[in-house]
Amino acid sequence: MGVCDAIERREAAGKPAAMSAPHVPKVAGIDPTVPAPAHTATPGPGIPAAASETGTPIQDRLAGWVSDLTTLHELTERLARTGTLDEALRELLRAGASLVGARRGMAVLEPADGHGPTATIGLGLAHADLGTIETVPRSATSYGRLLDGLPGGPLPEPRPSLADRRTPHDHGAEGAADTPTAAPGAVAVPDLLGDEHLDPRHREVAARLGFAASYAVPLTTEGDGRLGAAVWLYDEPAEPDGRRRHLVGLYGQFASGHLARLLELERGRAEIAALTEELLPTRLPRVPGVRMAARQVAGTLGGGDWYDALPLPEGALGLAVGSVCGTGPGAVAAMGRLRASLRAYAVMEGEDPVAVLSDLELLLRLTEPARSATALFAYAEPARRRIVLAGAGHAPPLVVGDRRTEYVETSLSAPLNMLACWEAPSVDLDVEPGETVLLYTDGLLRRMGGSADSAFTRLHAAAASVPKADRDDPATVVDHVLRRVLAAGEDAADRDDDEDVVMLAARFD
């Protein structure tokens, strides 16, 4: 056969039937179709020509499954990297919108046990828009019925979309058996403006905000029950087909489990924060000649950072900050014991800070030999503006005034319980009228990230940048410094948000 004969036979073959075979629609913006191989000539006698037509739907279906699994894997990995409830809810809305083909939505976190926390997050909706939606009677909204478990009502029950109802006719009995179903408990309202059974206020709000359809899914787990609901809003009358419903249902199951874990962590952090707040001073004492302010920024895991200020005989004042190693309830409990012990030692021998810390080190070594801690105690005489202080492995205080902003040179020493017997010389400090002494814990340095030298430099720069007009108020000084040093900077990747931060300021008149 010559070249011309081959060309004639190739032209006679025409467009292969495999190229015009039906393809499944895109899912989540990914086209799962795989082109079937095209023949260059008419099959010879005795070779069944329908073989490629039979295999094409199977290949397309397998390609669709692979695409779905890839999409879910990417979206669930992104969700798993979120570490807070707020971040998880926002990622849930973004991923769900891509799966159901919507542009806006809202997620409501409302655990069924009533113990909180609760939150409402919007996607493409301003805070005022969320408030407008909340003016609709709760029982008339799809997410409200999901949260309250209300059966029946004017909202349509979950049902196959129009595309799903056409599937059995397009692909036969086998295709009908493989048609994905909607997520359990999901509610689709394909035409909010045209459904006369809906609450009039619901239709009014939908028209005002410019959405015409919604699709809502519950966020629930077997062990924790109902955690909340997510609803996505369409600009035009629409509803997701069965395949998209199936995908968002699977994603919602994973998201519910992730939210349940984050909810448990959030409640644990809240309990530790409440316990820490109870163990710290409820208010600072009033001592003539000095004004004080304190701030505590809790870490994500809860730690043992603390502060204290107590009046002593003859108009003196005891100032202390410290940090117990570790995190969680154990560290918080140890912090409470250490702070109470230091108060007792300060009352007995506060004029000698070295003796106070030596007694504290002995107590810690005898009662908790496996735990270490840092501490700084200062004995202040406001009338003389004189301070005697000693530190055990603790960062030096910072003096802020109109004429100077400098660290106090303290002697180097190991943390408590790190040596057989702790003892380090004390340091005398004279402060000028209007100067503020800042005592802080090491967690502040670790929160800033980077090296220790860069952290000290940033802290010094923040203290020096306090406007002169604000230096009369110790609370304003503390807030300014913390705001500057805890803001995200070039070392944001090295920041450790698990660390507690404590700062105590004393301004001498």
Coordinates of C-alpha atoms in Angstrom, one line a residue:
M1 CA 0.0 0.0 0.0
G2 CA 1.4 3.4 -1.0
V3 CA 1.5 6.7 0.9
C4 CA -1.5 8.0 -1.1
D5 CA -3.6 5.0 -0.3
A6 CA -2.8 5.4 3.4
I7 CA -3.8 9.1 3.3
E8 CA -7.1 8.2 1.6
R9 CA -7.9 5.5 4.2
R10 CA -7.0 8.0 7.0
E11 CA -9.4 10.6 5.6
A12 CA -12.1 8.0 5.2
A13 CA -11.9 7.1 8.8
G14 CA -13.2 10.5 9.9
K15 CA -13.3 11.8 13.5
P16 CA -13.1 8.8 15.9
A17 CA -16.1 8.0 17.9
A18 CA -14.1 8.1 21.1
M19 CA -13.5 11.8 20.7
S20 CA -17.2 12.6 20.9
A21 CA -18.0 10.3 23.8
P22 CA -19.8 12.0 26.7
H23 CA -17.7 13.4 29.5
V24 CA -18.5 14.0 33.2
P25 CA -18.7 17.7 34.3
K26 CA -15.9 19.5 36.1
V27 CA -15.7 19.2 39.9
A28 CA -14.2 21.9 42.0
G29 CA -12.7 23.6 38.9
I30 CA -10.8 20.5 37.8
D31 CA -11.6 18.7 34.6
P32 CA -11.3 15.0 35.4
T33 CA -11.6 13.8 31.7
V34 CA -8.8 11.8 30.2
P35 CA -8.8 11.8 26.3
A36 CA -9.3 8.4 24.7
P37 CA -6.6 7.3 22.2
A38 CA -7.6 8.2 18.6
H39 CA -7.3 5.6 15.8
T40 CA -5.5 6.6 12.6
A41 CA -7.3 4.2 10.4
T42 CA -10.5 2.2 10.2
P43 CA -10.3 -1.0 12.2
G44 CA -9.7 -4.1 10.1
P45 CA -12.4 -6.7 9.5
G46 CA -13.1 -8.9 12.5
I47 CA -12.0 -6.2 15.1
P48 CA -14.9 -4.9 17.2
A49 CA -15.0 -1.1 16.7
A50 CA -17.1 -0.5 19.8
A51 CA -14.3 -1.4 22.2
S52 CA -13.1 2.2 22.6
E53 CA -16.7 3.4 23.1
T54 CA -17.2 0.9 26.0
G55 CA -14.0 1.8 27.8
T56 CA -14.3 5.6 27.6
P57 CA -17.0 6.1 30.2
I58 CA -15.1 3.8 32.6
Q59 CA -11.9 5.8 32.0
D60 CA -13.7 9.1 32.5
R61 CA -15.3 7.8 35.7
L62 CA -12.0 6.6 37.1
A63 CA -10.4 10.0 36.2
G64 CA -13.2 11.8 38.0
W65 CA -12.7 9.7 41.1
V66 CA -9.0 10.4 41.0
S67 CA -9.7 14.1 40.6
D68 CA -12.1 14.1 43.5
L69 CA -9.7 12.4 45.8
T70 CA -6.9 14.8 44.8
T71 CA -9.1 17.8 45.5
L72 CA -10.2 16.5 48.9
H73 CA -6.7 15.6 49.8
E74 CA -5.5 19.1 49.1
L75 CA -8.4 20.8 50.8
T76 CA -8.2 18.7 54.0
E77 CA -4.5 19.2 54.3
R78 CA -5.0 22.9 54.2
L79 CA -7.7 22.7 56.8
A80 CA -5.5 20.4 59.0
R81 CA -2.8 23.2 59.1
T82 CA -5.2 25.6 60.8
G83 CA -4.6 26.0 64.6
T84 CA -7.5 28.0 65.8
L85 CA -11.3 27.8 65.5
D86 CA -11.4 31.1 63.6
E87 CA -8.8 30.0 61.0
A88 CA -10.5 26.6 60.6
L89 CA -14.0 28.2 60.0
R90 CA -12.6 30.6 57.4
E91 CA -10.8 27.8 55.6
L92 CA -13.9 25.7 55.7
L93 CA -15.9 28.4 54.0
R94 CA -13.3 29.0 51.3
A95 CA -12.9 25.3 50.5
G96 CA -16.7 24.6 50.6
A97 CA -17.4 27.6 48.3
S98 CA -15.1 26.1 45.7
L99 CA -16.7 22.7 46.1
V100 CA -20.3 23.8 45.7
G101 CA -19.6 26.6 43.2
A102 CA -20.7 29.5 45.4
R103 CA -19.1 32.9 46.0
R104 CA -20.3 33.8 49.5
G105 CA -21.2 32.0 52.7
M106 CA -21.3 32.0 56.5
A107 CA -20.3 29.5 59.2
V108 CA -21.9 29.4 62.6
L109 CA -20.1 27.7 65.5
E110 CA -22.6 26.8 68.2
P111 CA -21.9 23.6 70.1
A112 CA -25.0 21.7 71.1
D113 CA -23.8 21.2 74.7
G114 CA -24.1 25.0 75.3
H115 CA -20.6 25.4 76.8
G116 CA -19.3 27.5 73.9
P117 CA -17.4 29.2 72.5
T118 CA -19.7 30.5 69.8
A119 CA -18.7 32.4 66.6
T120 CA -20.2 33.5 63.3
I121 CA -17.7 33.9 60.4
G122 CA -18.6 35.3 56.9
L123 CA -17.1 34.8 53.5
G124 CA -17.7 37.7 51.1
L125 CA -20.0 39.2 53.7
A126 CA -19.3 42.2 55.8
H127 CA -20.0 42.4 59.5
A128 CA -23.1 44.4 58.8
D129 CA -24.3 41.8 56.3
L130 CA -24.1 39.1 58.9
G131 CA -26.1 41.3 61.3
T132 CA -28.7 41.7 58.6
I133 CA -29.0 38.0 58.0
E134 CA -29.4 37.4 61.7
T135 CA -32.5 39.6 61.7
V136 CA -34.3 36.8 59.8
P137 CA -36.2 34.5 62.3
R138 CA -33.8 31.7 63.2
S139 CA -36.4 29.0 62.5
A140 CA -36.8 30.4 58.9
T141 CA -33.2 30.0 58.0
S142 CA -31.6 26.8 56.8
Y143 CA -28.6 27.0 59.2
G144 CA -31.0 27.8 62.1
R145 CA -33.0 24.7 61.5
L146 CA -29.8 22.6 61.3
L147 CA -28.5 24.1 64.6
D148 CA -31.8 23.6 66.4
G149 CA -32.7 20.3 64.8
L150 CA -36.1 21.4 63.7
P151 CA -37.8 18.8 61.4
G152 CA -40.0 19.7 58.4
G153 CA -41.0 23.3 58.0
P154 CA -41.1 25.4 54.9
L155 CA -37.6 24.6 53.8
P156 CA -37.3 21.8 51.2
E157 CA -35.9 18.5 52.2
P158 CA -32.5 17.4 50.7
R159 CA -33.2 16.1 47.2
P160 CA -31.2 15.3 44.0
S161 CA -30.6 18.3 41.8
L162 CA -31.9 18.6 38.3
A163 CA -28.6 17.4 36.9
D164 CA -28.8 14.4 39.2
R165 CA -32.3 13.5 38.0
R166 CA -31.0 13.5 34.4
T167 CA -28.1 11.2 35.2
P168 CA -29.9 7.8 35.0
H169 CA -31.3 8.7 31.6
D170 CA -27.9 9.8 30.3
H171 CA -25.8 6.9 31.6
G172 CA -28.2 4.0 32.2
A173 CA -28.8 1.9 35.2
E174 CA -25.1 1.5 36.1
G175 CA -24.7 5.3 36.2
A176 CA -27.7 5.7 38.3
A177 CA -26.3 3.3 40.9
D178 CA -23.1 5.3 41.1
T179 CA -24.7 8.8 41.4
P180 CA -23.4 10.4 44.6
T181 CA -26.0 11.4 47.2
A182 CA -26.3 14.6 49.1
A183 CA -24.7 15.1 52.5
P184 CA -26.9 13.8 55.3
G185 CA -29.1 16.6 56.7
A186 CA -28.0 19.1 54.0
V187 CA -30.6 21.7 53.0
A188 CA -30.8 23.2 49.5
V189 CA -32.9 26.2 48.7
P190 CA -32.5 26.7 44.9
D191 CA -34.7 29.8 44.5
L192 CA -35.0 32.0 47.6
L193 CA -36.7 34.8 45.8
G194 CA -39.3 32.6 44.0
D195 CA -40.2 30.3 46.9
E196 CA -43.4 31.6 48.3
H197 CA -43.2 29.2 51.3
L198 CA -40.2 31.0 52.7
D199 CA -40.5 33.6 55.4
P200 CA -41.1 37.1 53.8
R201 CA -38.3 38.6 55.9
H202 CA -35.9 35.9 54.5
R203 CA -36.8 36.8 50.9
E204 CA -36.4 40.5 51.7
V205 CA -32.9 40.1 53.2
A206 CA -31.9 37.9 50.3
A207 CA -33.0 40.5 47.8
R208 CA -31.2 43.3 49.7
L209 CA -27.9 41.4 50.0
G210 CA -28.1 40.0 46.4
F211 CA -28.2 36.2 46.9
A212 CA -30.8 34.0 45.3
A213 CA -30.1 30.5 46.5
S214 CA -28.4 28.7 49.4
Y215 CA -26.9 25.3 50.3
A216 CA -26.4 24.5 54.0
V217 CA -24.7 21.5 55.7
P218 CA -24.5 20.6 59.4
L219 CA -21.2 20.3 61.2
T220 CA -21.5 17.3 63.5
T221 CA -19.6 14.4 64.9
E222 CA -20.8 11.2 66.6
G223 CA -19.1 11.9 69.9
D224 CA -19.6 15.7 70.2
G225 CA -23.0 16.0 68.5
R226 CA -23.8 19.1 66.5
L227 CA -21.0 21.8 66.5
G228 CA -22.5 24.3 64.0
A229 CA -23.5 24.7 60.4
A230 CA -22.2 26.2 57.2
V231 CA -24.2 27.8 54.5
W232 CA -23.1 29.0 51.0
L233 CA -25.0 31.6 49.0
Y234 CA -25.4 31.8 45.3
D235 CA -25.9 35.1 43.3
E236 CA -28.4 33.4 41.0
P237 CA -31.0 30.6 41.5
A238 CA -28.8 27.4 41.6
E239 CA -28.0 24.3 43.5
P240 CA -25.0 21.9 43.5
D241 CA -25.3 18.7 41.7
G242 CA -25.0 15.3 43.4
R243 CA -21.3 15.0 42.9
R244 CA -20.6 18.4 44.4
R245 CA -22.9 17.6 47.3
H246 CA -21.1 14.4 47.9
L247 CA -17.7 16.1 47.9
V248 CA -18.8 18.9 50.3
G249 CA -20.4 16.2 52.5
L250 CA -17.1 14.3 52.8
Y251 CA -15.2 17.5 53.4
G252 CA -17.7 18.6 56.0
Q253 CA -17.2 15.3 57.9
F254 CA -13.5 15.9 58.1
A255 CA -14.0 19.5 59.0
S256 CA -16.3 18.6 61.8
G257 CA -13.7 16.3 63.4
H258 CA -11.0 18.9 63.1
L259 CA -13.3 21.5 64.6
A260 CA -14.1 19.2 67.5
R261 CA -10.4 18.8 68.3
L262 CA -9.8 22.5 68.1
L263 CA -12.9 23.1 70.3
E264 CA -11.5 20.8 73.0
L265 CA -8.1 22.6 72.9
E266 CA -9.8 26.0 73.1
R267 CA -11.8 25.0 76.1
G268 CA -8.7 23.6 77.8
R269 CA -6.9 26.9 77.1
A270 CA -9.8 28.9 78.5
E271 CA -9.8 26.8 81.7
I272 CA -6.1 27.2 82.2
A273 CA -6.3 31.0 81.5
A274 CA -9.1 31.3 84.1
L275 CA -7.1 29.3 86.6
T276 CA -4.0 31.5 86.0
E277 CA -6.0 34.7 86.4
E278 CA -7.3 33.4 89.7
L279 CA -3.8 32.7 90.9
L280 CA -2.4 36.2 89.9
P281 CA -3.2 39.3 91.9
T282 CA -6.7 40.6 91.4
R283 CA -5.4 44.2 91.9
L284 CA -2.2 45.9 92.6
P285 CA -1.7 47.6 96.0
R286 CA -1.6 51.3 96.5
V287 CA 1.7 52.5 98.0
P288 CA 2.6 56.2 98.4
G289 CA 5.3 57.4 96.0
V290 CA 4.8 54.7 93.3
R291 CA 2.2 53.8 90.7
M292 CA 2.0 50.4 89.1
A293 CA 0.5 48.5 86.2
A294 CA 0.7 44.9 85.1
R295 CA -0.2 42.9 82.0
Q296 CA -0.4 39.2 81.3
V297 CA -0.7 37.7 77.8
A298 CA -1.6 34.1 78.0
G299 CA 0.1 31.6 75.6
T300 CA -1.7 29.0 73.6
L301 CA -0.7 26.2 75.9
G302 CA -0.9 28.0 79.3
G303 CA 2.3 28.4 81.2
G304 CA 3.7 29.4 84.6
D305 CA 4.6 33.1 84.2
W306 CA 3.6 35.2 87.2
Y307 CA 4.0 38.6 88.8
D308 CA 3.4 40.0 92.3
A309 CA 3.4 43.3 94.2
L310 CA 2.9 43.4 97.9
P311 CA 3.2 46.2 100.5
L312 CA 5.9 45.6 103.2
P313 CA 6.5 47.2 106.6
E314 CA 7.7 50.8 106.9
G315 CA 6.2 51.8 103.5
A316 CA 8.4 49.4 101.5
L317 CA 7.2 47.5 98.4
G318 CA 8.0 44.1 97.1
L319 CA 8.0 43.5 93.4
A320 CA 8.4 40.1 91.8
V321 CA 8.2 38.3 88.5
G322 CA 9.0 34.7 87.7
S323 CA 8.5 31.8 85.3
V324 CA 8.1 28.1 86.0
C325 CA 9.3 25.7 83.4
G326 CA 6.7 23.7 81.4
T327 CA 3.2 24.4 80.3
G328 CA -0.3 23.2 81.2
P329 CA -2.1 22.7 84.5
G330 CA 1.0 21.4 86.2
A331 CA 3.0 24.5 85.5
V332 CA 0.1 26.7 86.6
A333 CA -0.2 24.9 89.9
A334 CA 3.5 25.1 90.5
M335 CA 3.4 28.8 89.8
G336 CA 0.7 29.3 92.4
R337 CA 2.7 27.5 95.0
L338 CA 5.9 29.4 94.2
R339 CA 4.3 32.8 94.2
A340 CA 2.6 32.1 97.6
S341 CA 5.9 30.9 99.1
L342 CA 7.7 34.0 97.8
R343 CA 5.1 36.3 99.4
A344 CA 5.8 34.6 102.8
Y345 CA 9.6 34.9 102.5
A346 CA 9.3 38.5 101.4
V347 CA 7.3 39.4 104.5
M348 CA 9.9 37.8 106.7
E349 CA 13.1 39.0 105.1
G350 CA 12.2 41.2 102.2
E351 CA 15.0 43.7 102.9
D352 CA 17.4 41.0 101.7
P353 CA 16.3 39.8 98.2
V354 CA 19.2 37.2 98.1
A355 CA 17.8 35.6 101.2
V356 CA 14.3 35.5 99.8
L357 CA 15.4 33.7 96.6
S358 CA 17.7 31.4 98.5
D359 CA 14.8 30.2 100.7
L360 CA 12.7 29.8 97.5
E361 CA 15.4 27.8 95.8
L362 CA 15.7 25.5 98.9
L363 CA 11.9 25.0 99.0
L364 CA 11.8 24.1 95.3
R365 CA 14.7 21.7 95.5
L366 CA 13.1 19.9 98.5
T367 CA 9.5 19.8 97.3
E368 CA 9.8 19.7 93.5
P369 CA 13.3 18.4 92.6
A370 CA 12.4 17.8 88.9
R371 CA 11.2 21.4 88.2
S372 CA 13.2 24.6 87.6
A373 CA 12.1 28.2 87.6
T374 CA 13.4 31.7 87.2
A375 CA 12.6 34.6 89.5
L376 CA 13.4 38.2 90.2
F377 CA 12.6 40.0 93.5
A378 CA 13.0 43.7 94.2
Y379 CA 12.8 45.4 97.5
A380 CA 11.8 49.0 96.8
E381 CA 11.6 52.1 99.2
P382 CA 9.5 54.6 97.3
A383 CA 10.3 57.4 99.7
R384 CA 14.0 57.1 98.9
R385 CA 13.5 55.9 95.3
R386 CA 15.9 53.1 96.1
I387 CA 15.6 49.5 94.9
V388 CA 17.6 46.4 95.9
L389 CA 17.0 43.4 93.6
A390 CA 18.3 40.0 92.9
G391 CA 17.6 37.6 90.1
A392 CA 17.8 33.8 89.6
G393 CA 18.3 33.1 85.9
H394 CA 16.0 36.0 85.0
A395 CA 16.2 38.8 82.4
P396 CA 17.4 42.2 83.7
P397 CA 14.8 45.0 84.4
L398 CA 14.6 48.0 82.1
V399 CA 14.5 51.6 83.4
V400 CA 12.6 54.1 81.2
G401 CA 12.8 57.8 81.8
D402 CA 13.3 61.2 80.2
R403 CA 17.1 61.0 80.4
R404 CA 17.8 57.3 80.1
T405 CA 16.4 54.0 78.8
E406 CA 18.7 51.3 80.0
Y407 CA 18.9 47.8 81.4
V408 CA 19.9 47.3 85.0
E409 CA 23.2 45.4 85.3
T410 CA 22.4 42.4 87.4
S411 CA 24.7 39.5 88.3
L412 CA 24.6 36.3 86.3
S413 CA 23.1 33.4 88.1
A414 CA 21.5 30.0 87.3
P415 CA 17.7 29.4 87.6
L416 CA 16.3 28.1 90.8
N417 CA 16.9 24.3 91.3
M418 CA 19.7 24.2 88.7
L419 CA 22.5 24.3 91.3
A420 CA 23.0 22.5 94.6
C421 CA 22.8 25.8 96.4
W422 CA 21.8 29.1 94.8
E423 CA 23.2 32.4 95.8
A424 CA 24.1 35.6 93.9
P425 CA 24.8 39.1 95.0
S426 CA 22.1 41.7 95.0
V427 CA 22.2 45.0 93.0
D428 CA 21.3 48.5 94.2
L429 CA 19.4 50.9 91.9
D430 CA 18.5 54.5 92.4
V431 CA 15.7 55.8 90.3
E432 CA 15.0 59.4 89.3
P433 CA 11.6 61.1 89.8
G434 CA 9.3 60.1 86.9
E435 CA 11.2 57.0 85.9
T436 CA 9.5 53.6 85.4
V437 CA 11.1 50.3 86.1
L438 CA 9.9 47.4 83.8
L439 CA 10.0 43.8 85.1
Y440 CA 9.1 41.1 82.6
T441 CA 9.4 37.4 82.0
D442 CA 11.5 35.5 79.5
G443 CA 8.4 34.6 77.6
L444 CA 8.4 38.1 76.2
L445 CA 11.8 37.6 74.6
R446 CA 10.9 34.3 73.1
R447 CA 7.6 35.7 71.7
M448 CA 9.6 38.2 69.7
G449 CA 11.6 35.5 67.9
G450 CA 15.1 35.7 66.6
S451 CA 18.2 35.7 68.7
A452 CA 18.4 36.9 72.4
D453 CA 20.4 39.9 71.4
S454 CA 17.9 41.1 68.7
A455 CA 15.1 40.6 71.2
F456 CA 16.8 42.7 73.8
T457 CA 17.5 45.4 71.2
R458 CA 13.8 45.4 70.1
L459 CA 12.6 45.7 73.7
H460 CA 15.0 48.6 74.4
A461 CA 13.9 50.4 71.2
A462 CA 10.2 49.9 72.1
A463 CA 10.7 51.3 75.6
A464 CA 12.7 54.3 74.2
S465 CA 10.0 55.1 71.7
V466 CA 7.3 55.7 74.4
P467 CA 6.1 59.3 73.9
K468 CA 7.1 61.7 76.7
A469 CA 3.5 62.7 77.2
D470 CA 2.6 59.0 77.9
R471 CA 5.4 58.2 80.4
D472 CA 3.5 59.5 83.4
D473 CA 1.1 56.6 83.2
P474 CA 2.7 53.1 83.8
A475 CA -0.3 51.4 82.1
T476 CA 0.2 53.4 78.9
V477 CA 4.0 52.6 79.0
V478 CA 3.3 48.8 79.3
D479 CA 0.7 48.8 76.6
H480 CA 3.0 50.7 74.2
V481 CA 5.9 48.4 74.8
L482 CA 3.9 45.2 74.4
R483 CA 2.2 46.5 71.3
R484 CA 5.5 47.3 69.6
V485 CA 7.4 44.2 70.5
L486 CA 4.6 41.7 69.9
A487 CA 3.7 43.0 66.5
A488 CA 4.7 40.7 63.6
G489 CA 8.1 41.6 62.4
E490 CA 11.0 40.1 60.4
D491 CA 11.3 37.2 62.9
A492 CA 7.6 36.3 62.8
A493 CA 8.5 32.8 61.6
D494 CA 10.6 32.2 64.8
R495 CA 7.9 33.5 67.2
D496 CA 6.7 31.2 69.9
D497 CA 3.1 32.0 70.7
D498 CA 3.0 29.2 73.2
E499 CA 4.9 31.4 75.7
D500 CA 3.2 33.4 78.4
V501 CA 4.1 37.0 78.7
V502 CA 4.1 39.0 81.9
M503 CA 5.2 42.7 82.4
L504 CA 5.1 44.7 85.6
A505 CA 5.7 48.4 85.6
A506 CA 6.4 50.6 88.7
R507 CA 6.7 54.4 88.2
F508 CA 8.3 56.4 91.0
D509 CA 7.1 59.9 91.7

